[in-house]
Amino acid sequence: MTALLRRLQQSQLSVQVMTRLANVGVFLLASWLDSEHVAFVAFQGVLLAIPYTLIEALIGRPQSAGIVPAGWDREAWATRTAAVVTLPVAAIGFTAVSVTFPESSIFDRLLVVLPVLLQLPIEALFWSMSATRSRRRANLVPQLVAAGTLATAAFATAGLRLEVAAVPAQLAVLAWALSRRQPHAERIRPGPLTGVRLGVTYCVAAAADLLYVIALPAVAGVLAGADAIVVLRAMDLAFGPFHVALAATTREDLVVGRGSRFRTGARLLTVVLLVGISATVVTSPDVRGLLADALAAASLGTVAFYCAYKAALMVSTWLSTRHMIYSTPATYLASAIGSRAITFTALVVALLWLHTTGDLFLLLAVGELLVVAWFVLRLRLTGDPAARPPELPSPRAPSPTLVRPRQPQEKR
């Protein structure tokens, strides 16, 4: 049992589960105990996607792709990079809160943005420690933050503003992690802009992904009205455990880098969750009704098409991550933009010719299947041969036993 718990603590699955539980727990407590500020807590959950995505692109992906110079002090590079992007993220977060809640006070806006800014160095330390320390110690950074957030949120009954529930844990973990740093005098401490430029290419690709995530519900609303948005959100909630497992497999690949294996227990769990959730929502209208009335009223084909879309999305995500690890930044950027061109084309086609949610989900499934084919093609044509899908031996290839080795010529 001890060995099992140790392996679970060292996996990214435990990190994703604890982080998701902390976010959901804080939101539920706010909805039960602090209805006046629950909207701030919900919007803060949206803003927290910025540090997760941004730092993964700037630090995690360059590390997994093996493009970080060998002489760099990685922990200094990570903390400096997080410091450089703090001001732009603060401006974006503060502006977003101001636009969304124009009647809120300056104090309210600062409370919403503060945990988002503190999460930047925490994510940076996690990624740098995953390359320089043990996986156990690296995983402790997000795990302790999640556990501390849940513990602090319990004080909501005493009037604590839940927007800052994570701040005590974030500060404590930052102090602990920074005190454990081991400065390397012989290593290079890159300049702030030099460190940021290393991951700019991956940021562009991540921005394209985020733009698609935002555009999808908007297109659904224009196409089939508010019910389509409700169905889309309800299905995302149903597939929540699947998304946690899928995110864990992606982060596992990024942490391990080129040494990652394709057949892992986390991937098997992801497939099992996909099949189980798909079978449940397809066969049980009662379960769909628990999530939303609009989902219960959706046709069987609509739900089945969405499940097929999630299956194709799972495969395309794995292929995209593998391609990123084994390719140069420019090559991966071309592949990522090409894949998003396919999915945005599907959205344009939906706006021009489709009229129902079921047709939209069918088109999304077809689009993701095309993305899978796109990444398979790119893996075969570019990158390291170790990342390409296996090829079948050609029947015309000569047998190696029939080829005689060339004999060295004698010197005259």
mmCIF file of C-alpha atoms in Angstrom:
data_model
loop_
_atom_site.group_PDB
_atom_site.id
_atom_site.type_symbol
_atom_site.label_atom_id
_atom_site.label_comp_id
_atom_site.label_asym_id
_atom_site.label_seq_id
_atom_site.Cartn_x
_atom_site.Cartn_y
_atom_site.Cartn_z
ATOM 1 C CA MET A 1 0.000 0.000 0.000
ATOM 2 C CA THR A 2 2.853 2.359 0.818
ATOM 3 C CA ALA A 3 4.494 1.676 -2.533
ATOM 4 C CA LEU A 4 1.177 2.262 -4.318
ATOM 5 C CA LEU A 5 0.646 5.597 -2.568
ATOM 6 C CA ARG A 6 4.213 6.631 -3.392
ATOM 7 C CA ARG A 7 3.698 5.845 -7.067
ATOM 8 C CA LEU A 8 0.401 7.718 -7.061
ATOM 9 C CA GLN A 9 2.037 10.772 -5.472
ATOM 10 C CA GLN A 10 4.705 10.760 -8.188
ATOM 11 C CA SER A 11 2.133 10.606 -11.011
ATOM 12 C CA GLN A 12 0.585 13.580 -12.721
ATOM 13 C CA LEU A 13 -2.837 12.020 -12.241
ATOM 14 C CA SER A 14 -2.732 12.814 -8.515
ATOM 15 C CA VAL A 15 -1.631 16.378 -9.287
ATOM 16 C CA GLN A 16 -4.529 16.935 -11.678
ATOM 17 C CA VAL A 17 -7.092 15.363 -9.346
ATOM 18 C CA MET A 18 -6.006 17.426 -6.321
ATOM 19 C CA THR A 19 -5.903 20.655 -8.329
ATOM 20 C CA ARG A 20 -9.381 20.027 -9.737
ATOM 21 C CA LEU A 21 -10.761 19.137 -6.306
ATOM 22 C CA ALA A 22 -9.370 22.360 -4.849
ATOM 23 C CA ASN A 23 -10.973 24.471 -7.596
ATOM 24 C CA VAL A 24 -14.327 22.702 -7.348
ATOM 25 C CA GLY A 25 -14.266 22.751 -3.541
ATOM 26 C CA VAL A 26 -13.660 26.499 -3.351
ATOM 27 C CA PHE A 27 -16.425 27.166 -5.879
ATOM 28 C CA LEU A 28 -18.938 24.978 -4.019
ATOM 29 C CA LEU A 29 -18.159 26.643 -0.696
ATOM 30 C CA ALA A 30 -18.581 30.060 -2.301
ATOM 31 C CA SER A 31 -21.927 29.070 -3.797
ATOM 32 C CA TRP A 32 -23.143 27.781 -0.417
ATOM 33 C CA LEU A 33 -21.715 30.385 1.954
ATOM 34 C CA ASP A 34 -20.875 33.522 -0.035
ATOM 35 C CA SER A 35 -23.386 34.087 -2.809
ATOM 36 C CA GLU A 36 -22.356 37.753 -2.974
ATOM 37 C CA HIS A 37 -18.880 36.892 -4.264
ATOM 38 C CA VAL A 38 -19.432 33.526 -5.958
ATOM 39 C CA ALA A 39 -19.227 35.158 -9.407
ATOM 40 C CA PHE A 40 -15.727 36.426 -8.570
ATOM 41 C CA VAL A 41 -14.644 32.921 -7.545
ATOM 42 C CA ALA A 42 -16.063 31.425 -10.752
ATOM 43 C CA PHE A 43 -14.308 33.997 -12.932
ATOM 44 C CA GLN A 44 -11.068 33.472 -11.023
ATOM 45 C CA GLY A 45 -11.251 29.804 -11.987
ATOM 46 C CA VAL A 46 -11.325 30.877 -15.622
ATOM 47 C CA LEU A 47 -8.332 33.209 -15.170
ATOM 48 C CA LEU A 48 -6.273 30.441 -13.533
ATOM 49 C CA ALA A 49 -6.051 28.786 -16.944
ATOM 50 C CA ILE A 50 -3.617 31.577 -17.905
ATOM 51 C CA PRO A 51 -0.704 30.596 -15.602
ATOM 52 C CA TYR A 52 -1.207 26.881 -16.255
ATOM 53 C CA THR A 53 -1.149 27.297 -20.036
ATOM 54 C CA LEU A 54 1.407 30.094 -20.234
ATOM 55 C CA ILE A 55 4.077 28.589 -17.972
ATOM 56 C CA GLU A 56 3.667 25.159 -19.523
ATOM 57 C CA ALA A 57 4.329 26.721 -22.923
ATOM 58 C CA LEU A 58 7.273 28.866 -21.782
ATOM 59 C CA ILE A 59 9.036 26.331 -19.550
ATOM 60 C CA GLY A 60 7.503 22.865 -19.656
ATOM 61 C CA ARG A 61 7.410 22.410 -23.415
ATOM 62 C CA PRO A 62 10.973 23.665 -24.146
ATOM 63 C CA GLN A 63 12.236 21.281 -21.458
ATOM 64 C CA SER A 64 10.393 18.285 -22.865
ATOM 65 C CA ALA A 65 11.536 19.117 -26.404
ATOM 66 C CA GLY A 66 15.160 19.195 -25.226
ATOM 67 C CA ILE A 67 15.953 22.692 -26.518
ATOM 68 C CA VAL A 68 17.043 24.230 -23.186
ATOM 69 C CA PRO A 69 20.820 24.878 -23.324
ATOM 70 C CA ALA A 70 22.731 22.413 -21.164
ATOM 71 C CA GLY A 71 24.628 25.133 -19.277
ATOM 72 C CA TRP A 72 21.582 27.047 -18.048
ATOM 73 C CA ASP A 73 20.534 27.234 -14.404
ATOM 74 C CA ARG A 74 16.989 25.982 -14.971
ATOM 75 C CA GLU A 75 15.516 27.158 -11.713
ATOM 76 C CA ALA A 76 16.877 30.678 -12.238
ATOM 77 C CA TRP A 77 15.579 30.613 -15.825
ATOM 78 C CA ALA A 78 12.113 29.508 -14.666
ATOM 79 C CA THR A 79 11.737 32.098 -11.909
ATOM 80 C CA ARG A 80 12.997 34.918 -14.154
ATOM 81 C CA THR A 81 10.591 33.922 -16.910
ATOM 82 C CA ALA A 82 7.685 33.923 -14.461
ATOM 83 C CA ALA A 83 8.732 37.373 -13.228
ATOM 84 C CA VAL A 84 8.829 38.780 -16.786
ATOM 85 C CA VAL A 85 5.277 37.666 -17.633
ATOM 86 C CA THR A 86 3.798 38.752 -14.277
ATOM 87 C CA LEU A 87 3.097 42.336 -15.349
ATOM 88 C CA PRO A 88 1.355 41.429 -18.659
ATOM 89 C CA VAL A 89 -0.743 38.772 -16.900
ATOM 90 C CA ALA A 90 -1.658 41.274 -14.181
ATOM 91 C CA ALA A 91 -2.781 43.789 -16.793
ATOM 92 C CA ILE A 92 -4.816 41.187 -18.685
ATOM 93 C CA GLY A 93 -6.407 39.785 -15.531
ATOM 94 C CA PHE A 94 -7.245 43.167 -14.026
ATOM 95 C CA THR A 95 -8.731 44.380 -17.316
ATOM 96 C CA ALA A 96 -10.797 41.202 -17.700
ATOM 97 C CA VAL A 97 -12.230 41.528 -14.186
ATOM 98 C CA SER A 98 -12.941 45.231 -14.745
ATOM 99 C CA VAL A 99 -14.822 44.569 -17.988
ATOM 100 C CA THR A 100 -16.752 41.599 -16.600
ATOM 101 C CA PHE A 101 -17.630 43.296 -13.283
ATOM 102 C CA PRO A 102 -17.660 47.052 -14.023
ATOM 103 C CA GLU A 103 -19.313 47.884 -10.678
ATOM 104 C CA SER A 104 -16.701 46.023 -8.603
ATOM 105 C CA SER A 105 -14.230 47.894 -6.416
ATOM 106 C CA ILE A 106 -10.467 48.066 -6.944
ATOM 107 C CA PHE A 107 -10.063 45.879 -3.853
ATOM 108 C CA ASP A 108 -12.331 43.167 -5.290
ATOM 109 C CA ARG A 109 -10.421 43.135 -8.561
ATOM 110 C CA LEU A 110 -7.081 42.820 -6.787
ATOM 111 C CA LEU A 111 -8.383 39.910 -4.699
ATOM 112 C CA VAL A 112 -9.389 38.043 -7.855
ATOM 113 C CA VAL A 113 -6.071 38.638 -9.645
ATOM 114 C CA LEU A 114 -3.657 38.006 -6.733
ATOM 115 C CA PRO A 115 -3.866 34.152 -6.690
ATOM 116 C CA VAL A 116 -3.519 34.112 -10.480
ATOM 117 C CA LEU A 117 -0.221 36.037 -10.253
ATOM 118 C CA LEU A 118 1.111 33.863 -7.413
ATOM 119 C CA GLN A 119 0.390 30.771 -9.476
ATOM 120 C CA LEU A 120 2.930 31.899 -12.106
ATOM 121 C CA PRO A 121 6.087 31.288 -9.999
ATOM 122 C CA ILE A 122 4.526 28.159 -8.494
ATOM 123 C CA GLU A 123 4.037 26.614 -11.936
ATOM 124 C CA ALA A 124 7.531 27.744 -12.939
ATOM 125 C CA LEU A 125 9.059 26.043 -9.903
ATOM 126 C CA PHE A 126 7.134 22.851 -10.602
ATOM 127 C CA TRP A 127 8.464 22.594 -14.156
ATOM 128 C CA SER A 128 12.040 23.488 -13.260
ATOM 129 C CA MET A 129 12.088 21.096 -10.295
ATOM 130 C CA SER A 130 10.720 18.292 -12.463
ATOM 131 C CA ALA A 131 13.943 18.557 -14.484
ATOM 132 C CA THR A 132 16.415 19.182 -11.645
ATOM 133 C CA ARG A 133 14.924 17.377 -8.636
ATOM 134 C CA SER A 134 12.994 14.185 -7.995
ATOM 135 C CA ARG A 135 9.444 13.830 -9.300
ATOM 136 C CA ARG A 136 8.246 13.402 -5.731
ATOM 137 C CA ARG A 137 9.549 16.827 -4.708
ATOM 138 C CA ALA A 138 8.370 18.511 -7.912
ATOM 139 C CA ASN A 139 4.837 17.139 -7.500
ATOM 140 C CA LEU A 140 4.738 18.347 -3.906
ATOM 141 C CA VAL A 141 4.597 21.949 -5.139
ATOM 142 C CA PRO A 142 1.115 21.798 -6.775
ATOM 143 C CA GLN A 143 -0.104 19.122 -4.361
ATOM 144 C CA LEU A 144 0.666 21.188 -1.264
ATOM 145 C CA VAL A 145 -0.950 24.251 -2.841
ATOM 146 C CA ALA A 146 -4.128 22.270 -3.569
ATOM 147 C CA ALA A 147 -4.263 20.733 -0.082
ATOM 148 C CA GLY A 148 -3.549 24.082 1.570
ATOM 149 C CA THR A 149 -6.256 25.770 -0.502
ATOM 150 C CA LEU A 150 -8.863 23.283 0.680
ATOM 151 C CA ALA A 151 -7.718 23.680 4.294
ATOM 152 C CA THR A 152 -7.884 27.479 4.130
ATOM 153 C CA ALA A 153 -11.264 27.413 2.393
ATOM 154 C CA ALA A 154 -12.690 25.760 5.493
ATOM 155 C CA PHE A 155 -12.396 29.153 7.231
ATOM 156 C CA ALA A 156 -15.074 30.533 4.921
ATOM 157 C CA THR A 157 -17.553 30.012 7.759
ATOM 158 C CA ALA A 158 -15.652 32.721 9.662
ATOM 159 C CA GLY A 159 -16.071 35.228 6.824
ATOM 160 C CA LEU A 160 -12.917 34.562 4.777
ATOM 161 C CA ARG A 161 -13.150 35.838 1.199
ATOM 162 C CA LEU A 162 -12.734 32.694 -0.883
ATOM 163 C CA GLU A 163 -11.028 34.585 -3.704
ATOM 164 C CA VAL A 164 -7.854 34.469 -1.544
ATOM 165 C CA ALA A 165 -8.299 30.940 -0.199
ATOM 166 C CA ALA A 166 -5.201 29.769 -2.102
ATOM 167 C CA VAL A 167 -2.928 32.680 -1.092
ATOM 168 C CA PRO A 168 -1.654 31.342 2.292
ATOM 169 C CA ALA A 169 -0.771 27.981 0.741
ATOM 170 C CA GLN A 170 0.799 29.641 -2.306
ATOM 171 C CA LEU A 171 3.025 31.861 -0.158
ATOM 172 C CA ALA A 172 4.030 28.991 2.127
ATOM 173 C CA VAL A 173 4.913 26.680 -0.775
ATOM 174 C CA LEU A 174 6.851 29.445 -2.528
ATOM 175 C CA ALA A 175 8.872 30.119 0.634
ATOM 176 C CA TRP A 176 9.573 26.392 1.067
ATOM 177 C CA ALA A 177 10.554 25.794 -2.567
ATOM 178 C CA LEU A 178 12.758 28.897 -2.834
ATOM 179 C CA SER A 179 14.544 28.074 0.421
ATOM 180 C CA ARG A 180 15.449 24.661 -1.034
ATOM 181 C CA ARG A 181 17.050 26.109 -4.145
ATOM 182 C CA GLN A 182 20.657 25.207 -4.749
ATOM 183 C CA PRO A 183 22.402 28.013 -6.699
ATOM 184 C CA HIS A 184 24.900 26.815 -9.308
ATOM 185 C CA ALA A 185 27.687 29.342 -9.695
ATOM 186 C CA GLU A 186 29.100 27.487 -12.678
ATOM 187 C CA ARG A 187 25.814 27.569 -14.604
ATOM 188 C CA ILE A 188 24.523 30.387 -16.795
ATOM 189 C CA ARG A 189 21.659 32.507 -15.504
ATOM 190 C CA PRO A 190 20.014 33.635 -18.773
ATOM 191 C CA GLY A 191 18.634 37.109 -19.185
ATOM 192 C CA PRO A 192 14.872 37.530 -18.726
ATOM 193 C CA LEU A 193 14.090 38.156 -22.396
ATOM 194 C CA THR A 194 16.429 35.383 -23.529
ATOM 195 C CA GLY A 195 14.578 32.912 -21.343
ATOM 196 C CA VAL A 196 11.170 34.053 -22.565
ATOM 197 C CA ARG A 197 12.146 33.813 -26.246
ATOM 198 C CA LEU A 198 12.868 30.098 -25.822
ATOM 199 C CA GLY A 199 9.175 29.278 -25.459
ATOM 200 C CA VAL A 200 7.501 31.979 -27.548
ATOM 201 C CA THR A 201 6.758 29.531 -30.370
ATOM 202 C CA TYR A 202 4.857 27.233 -28.014
ATOM 203 C CA CYS A 203 2.938 30.228 -26.653
ATOM 204 C CA VAL A 204 1.638 31.004 -30.135
ATOM 205 C CA ALA A 205 0.442 27.429 -30.522
ATOM 206 C CA ALA A 206 -1.213 27.512 -27.077
ATOM 207 C CA ALA A 207 -2.925 30.812 -27.947
ATOM 208 C CA ALA A 208 -4.421 29.205 -31.063
ATOM 209 C CA ASP A 209 -5.788 26.372 -28.912
ATOM 210 C CA LEU A 210 -7.310 28.790 -26.399
ATOM 211 C CA LEU A 211 -8.906 30.799 -29.205
ATOM 212 C CA TYR A 212 -10.573 27.651 -30.519
ATOM 213 C CA VAL A 213 -11.850 26.741 -27.039
ATOM 214 C CA ILE A 214 -13.446 30.188 -26.754
ATOM 215 C CA ALA A 215 -14.857 30.158 -30.296
ATOM 216 C CA LEU A 216 -16.546 26.748 -30.032
ATOM 217 C CA PRO A 217 -19.363 27.679 -27.578
ATOM 218 C CA ALA A 218 -19.869 30.985 -29.386
ATOM 219 C CA VAL A 219 -20.414 29.179 -32.689
ATOM 220 C CA ALA A 220 -22.741 26.704 -30.983
ATOM 221 C CA GLY A 221 -24.832 29.588 -29.624
ATOM 222 C CA VAL A 222 -25.066 31.327 -32.998
ATOM 223 C CA LEU A 223 -25.913 28.059 -34.723
ATOM 224 C CA ALA A 224 -28.562 26.578 -32.456
ATOM 225 C CA GLY A 225 -29.256 29.098 -29.693
ATOM 226 C CA ALA A 226 -28.682 28.991 -25.952
ATOM 227 C CA ASP A 227 -29.670 25.322 -25.670
ATOM 228 C CA ALA A 228 -26.627 24.371 -27.732
ATOM 229 C CA ILE A 229 -24.336 26.148 -25.255
ATOM 230 C CA VAL A 230 -26.071 24.396 -22.365
ATOM 231 C CA VAL A 231 -25.648 20.998 -24.039
ATOM 232 C CA LEU A 232 -21.991 21.704 -24.751
ATOM 233 C CA ARG A 233 -21.315 22.763 -21.150
ATOM 234 C CA ALA A 234 -23.265 19.840 -19.688
ATOM 235 C CA MET A 235 -21.328 17.335 -21.792
ATOM 236 C CA ASP A 236 -18.064 18.930 -20.695
ATOM 237 C CA LEU A 237 -19.132 18.436 -17.085
ATOM 238 C CA ALA A 238 -19.999 14.799 -17.776
ATOM 239 C CA PHE A 239 -16.556 14.252 -19.297
ATOM 240 C CA GLY A 240 -14.806 16.019 -16.406
ATOM 241 C CA PRO A 241 -13.001 12.878 -15.089
ATOM 242 C CA PHE A 242 -11.921 12.106 -18.660
ATOM 243 C CA HIS A 243 -10.433 15.600 -19.030
ATOM 244 C CA VAL A 244 -8.504 15.185 -15.765
ATOM 245 C CA ALA A 245 -6.987 11.890 -16.941
ATOM 246 C CA LEU A 246 -6.217 13.293 -20.398
ATOM 247 C CA ALA A 247 -4.479 16.334 -18.898
ATOM 248 C CA ALA A 248 -2.484 13.999 -16.643
ATOM 249 C CA THR A 249 -1.218 11.992 -19.632
ATOM 250 C CA THR A 250 -0.159 15.192 -21.406
ATOM 251 C CA ARG A 251 1.736 16.561 -18.408
ATOM 252 C CA GLU A 252 3.308 13.154 -17.830
ATOM 253 C CA ASP A 253 4.684 13.216 -21.370
ATOM 254 C CA LEU A 254 5.982 16.754 -20.904
ATOM 255 C CA VAL A 255 7.672 15.938 -17.600
ATOM 256 C CA VAL A 256 9.397 12.812 -18.927
ATOM 257 C CA GLY A 257 10.190 14.270 -22.362
ATOM 258 C CA ARG A 258 11.740 11.991 -24.958
ATOM 259 C CA GLY A 259 11.890 9.132 -22.491
ATOM 260 C CA SER A 260 8.093 8.946 -22.234
ATOM 261 C CA ARG A 261 6.311 5.715 -23.133
ATOM 262 C CA PHE A 262 3.143 5.624 -25.203
ATOM 263 C CA ARG A 263 1.554 2.689 -23.347
ATOM 264 C CA THR A 264 0.989 3.802 -19.763
ATOM 265 C CA GLY A 265 -1.534 3.174 -17.037
ATOM 266 C CA ALA A 266 -2.735 6.785 -17.239
ATOM 267 C CA ARG A 267 -3.569 6.370 -20.924
ATOM 268 C CA LEU A 268 -5.408 3.128 -20.208
ATOM 269 C CA LEU A 269 -7.420 4.901 -17.504
ATOM 270 C CA THR A 270 -8.222 7.706 -19.966
ATOM 271 C CA VAL A 271 -9.586 5.229 -22.496
ATOM 272 C CA VAL A 272 -11.603 3.421 -19.817
ATOM 273 C CA LEU A 273 -13.135 6.711 -18.646
ATOM 274 C CA LEU A 274 -13.937 7.698 -22.224
ATOM 275 C CA VAL A 275 -15.735 4.412 -22.909
ATOM 276 C CA GLY A 276 -17.530 4.373 -19.562
ATOM 277 C CA ILE A 277 -18.767 7.960 -19.698
ATOM 278 C CA SER A 278 -19.766 7.649 -23.355
ATOM 279 C CA ALA A 279 -21.779 4.487 -22.677
ATOM 280 C CA THR A 280 -23.491 6.098 -19.690
ATOM 281 C CA VAL A 281 -24.567 9.334 -21.356
ATOM 282 C CA VAL A 282 -25.639 7.593 -24.568
ATOM 283 C CA THR A 283 -27.778 4.933 -22.902
ATOM 284 C CA SER A 284 -29.207 6.855 -19.933
ATOM 285 C CA PRO A 285 -31.452 9.893 -20.525
ATOM 286 C CA ASP A 286 -31.952 10.120 -16.742
ATOM 287 C CA VAL A 287 -28.251 10.752 -16.197
ATOM 288 C CA ARG A 288 -28.282 13.410 -18.900
ATOM 289 C CA GLY A 289 -31.272 14.987 -17.209
ATOM 290 C CA LEU A 290 -29.321 15.381 -13.978
ATOM 291 C CA LEU A 291 -26.877 17.623 -15.848
ATOM 292 C CA ALA A 292 -29.313 19.704 -17.899
ATOM 293 C CA ASP A 293 -32.840 19.455 -19.269
ATOM 294 C CA ALA A 294 -31.583 20.483 -22.703
ATOM 295 C CA LEU A 295 -29.143 17.570 -22.664
ATOM 296 C CA ALA A 296 -31.901 15.123 -21.701
ATOM 297 C CA ALA A 297 -33.926 16.350 -24.669
ATOM 298 C CA ALA A 298 -30.989 15.950 -27.089
ATOM 299 C CA SER A 299 -31.203 13.142 -29.610
ATOM 300 C CA LEU A 300 -29.207 9.937 -29.341
ATOM 301 C CA GLY A 301 -27.237 10.856 -32.440
ATOM 302 C CA THR A 302 -26.252 14.246 -30.996
ATOM 303 C CA VAL A 303 -24.807 12.659 -27.862
ATOM 304 C CA ALA A 304 -23.075 9.875 -29.824
ATOM 305 C CA PHE A 305 -21.458 12.377 -32.204
ATOM 306 C CA TYR A 306 -20.104 14.342 -29.237
ATOM 307 C CA CYS A 307 -18.616 11.167 -27.726
ATOM 308 C CA ALA A 308 -16.943 10.380 -31.063
ATOM 309 C CA TYR A 309 -15.562 13.920 -31.068
ATOM 310 C CA LYS A 310 -14.024 13.392 -27.621
ATOM 311 C CA ALA A 311 -12.454 10.096 -28.731
ATOM 312 C CA ALA A 312 -10.820 11.755 -31.740
ATOM 313 C CA LEU A 313 -9.733 14.684 -29.546
ATOM 314 C CA MET A 314 -7.999 12.267 -27.180
ATOM 315 C CA VAL A 315 -5.936 10.711 -29.985
ATOM 316 C CA SER A 316 -5.088 14.066 -31.598
ATOM 317 C CA THR A 317 -3.936 15.452 -28.220
ATOM 318 C CA TRP A 318 -1.559 12.537 -27.696
ATOM 319 C CA LEU A 319 -0.171 12.789 -31.222
ATOM 320 C CA SER A 320 0.241 16.568 -30.937
ATOM 321 C CA THR A 321 2.191 16.257 -27.680
ATOM 322 C CA ARG A 322 4.427 13.536 -29.084
ATOM 323 C CA HIS A 323 5.084 15.582 -32.214
ATOM 324 C CA MET A 324 5.976 18.608 -30.080
ATOM 325 C CA ILE A 325 8.492 16.645 -28.025
ATOM 326 C CA TYR A 326 10.338 15.234 -31.033
ATOM 327 C CA SER A 327 10.270 18.251 -33.372
ATOM 328 C CA THR A 328 11.881 21.654 -33.581
ATOM 329 C CA PRO A 329 9.757 24.604 -32.360
ATOM 330 C CA ALA A 330 9.226 25.950 -35.892
ATOM 331 C CA THR A 331 8.156 22.546 -37.209
ATOM 332 C CA TYR A 332 5.712 22.030 -34.376
ATOM 333 C CA LEU A 333 4.275 25.529 -34.796
ATOM 334 C CA ALA A 334 3.544 24.810 -38.461
ATOM 335 C CA SER A 335 1.803 21.572 -37.461
ATOM 336 C CA ALA A 336 -0.185 23.229 -34.662
ATOM 337 C CA ILE A 337 -1.372 26.088 -36.880
ATOM 338 C CA GLY A 338 -2.280 23.576 -39.583
ATOM 339 C CA SER A 339 -4.391 21.553 -37.159
ATOM 340 C CA ARG A 340 -6.203 24.662 -35.947
ATOM 341 C CA ALA A 341 -6.817 25.713 -39.544
ATOM 342 C CA ILE A 342 -8.679 22.426 -39.985
ATOM 343 C CA THR A 343 -10.821 22.901 -36.879
ATOM 344 C CA PHE A 344 -11.615 26.556 -37.602
ATOM 345 C CA THR A 345 -12.605 25.588 -41.143
ATOM 346 C CA ALA A 346 -15.064 23.123 -39.615
ATOM 347 C CA LEU A 347 -16.565 25.936 -37.517
ATOM 348 C CA VAL A 348 -16.925 28.157 -40.586
ATOM 349 C CA VAL A 349 -18.639 25.340 -42.479
ATOM 350 C CA ALA A 350 -20.983 24.858 -39.537
ATOM 351 C CA LEU A 351 -21.957 28.543 -39.546
ATOM 352 C CA LEU A 352 -22.633 28.549 -43.285
ATOM 353 C CA TRP A 353 -24.491 25.287 -43.827
ATOM 354 C CA LEU A 354 -25.595 23.620 -40.567
ATOM 355 C CA HIS A 355 -28.620 24.275 -38.386
ATOM 356 C CA THR A 356 -28.655 21.771 -35.469
ATOM 357 C CA THR A 357 -26.435 20.819 -32.559
ATOM 358 C CA GLY A 358 -26.195 17.239 -33.797
ATOM 359 C CA ASP A 359 -24.838 18.385 -37.155
ATOM 360 C CA LEU A 360 -22.285 20.562 -35.350
ATOM 361 C CA PHE A 361 -21.035 17.669 -33.206
ATOM 362 C CA LEU A 362 -20.794 15.425 -36.265
ATOM 363 C CA LEU A 363 -18.719 18.048 -38.043
ATOM 364 C CA LEU A 364 -16.510 18.463 -34.960
ATOM 365 C CA ALA A 365 -15.875 14.711 -34.921
ATOM 366 C CA VAL A 366 -14.976 14.714 -38.616
ATOM 367 C CA GLY A 367 -12.699 17.715 -38.094
ATOM 368 C CA GLU A 368 -10.820 16.019 -35.226
ATOM 369 C CA LEU A 369 -10.393 12.871 -37.312
ATOM 370 C CA LEU A 370 -8.801 15.037 -39.986
ATOM 371 C CA VAL A 371 -6.531 16.521 -37.301
ATOM 372 C CA VAL A 372 -5.500 12.989 -36.286
ATOM 373 C CA ALA A 373 -4.630 12.221 -39.917
ATOM 374 C CA TRP A 374 -2.747 15.539 -40.134
ATOM 375 C CA PHE A 375 -0.542 14.772 -37.136
ATOM 376 C CA VAL A 376 0.096 11.216 -38.328
ATOM 377 C CA LEU A 377 1.298 12.649 -41.624
ATOM 378 C CA ARG A 378 3.453 15.277 -39.925
ATOM 379 C CA LEU A 379 4.979 12.669 -37.624
ATOM 380 C CA ARG A 380 6.016 10.602 -40.630
ATOM 381 C CA LEU A 381 7.443 13.525 -42.577
ATOM 382 C CA THR A 382 9.117 15.613 -39.859
ATOM 383 C CA GLY A 383 10.799 15.336 -36.515
ATOM 384 C CA ASP A 384 12.846 12.580 -34.963
ATOM 385 C CA PRO A 385 12.223 9.099 -36.438
ATOM 386 C CA ALA A 386 11.531 7.789 -32.920
ATOM 387 C CA ALA A 387 8.330 9.858 -32.845
ATOM 388 C CA ARG A 388 6.917 8.592 -36.103
ATOM 389 C CA PRO A 389 4.231 5.914 -36.199
ATOM 390 C CA PRO A 390 5.691 2.471 -36.923
ATOM 391 C CA GLU A 391 5.931 1.520 -40.584
ATOM 392 C CA LEU A 392 5.215 -1.914 -41.982
ATOM 393 C CA PRO A 393 8.154 -3.597 -43.730
ATOM 394 C CA SER A 394 8.040 -3.334 -47.501
ATOM 395 C CA PRO A 395 7.581 -6.695 -49.302
ATOM 396 C CA ARG A 396 10.046 -5.556 -51.962
ATOM 397 C CA ALA A 397 12.790 -4.771 -49.503
ATOM 398 C CA PRO A 398 15.780 -7.088 -49.944
ATOM 399 C CA SER A 399 16.454 -9.541 -47.201
ATOM 400 C CA PRO A 400 19.461 -8.566 -45.130
ATOM 401 C CA THR A 401 20.758 -12.149 -45.344
ATOM 402 C CA LEU A 402 21.089 -11.887 -49.125
ATOM 403 C CA VAL A 403 23.235 -8.766 -49.071
ATOM 404 C CA ARG A 404 26.912 -9.539 -48.897
ATOM 405 C CA PRO A 405 29.090 -7.132 -46.994
ATOM 406 C CA ARG A 406 31.598 -5.257 -49.115
ATOM 407 C CA GLN A 407 35.089 -6.651 -48.719
ATOM 408 C CA PRO A 408 37.893 -4.168 -48.134
ATOM 409 C CA GLN A 409 40.252 -3.820 -51.076
ATOM 410 C CA GLU A 410 43.830 -4.916 -50.657
ATOM 411 C CA LYS A 411 46.511 -2.323 -50.859
ATOM 412 C CA ARG A 412 48.736 -2.601 -53.877
#
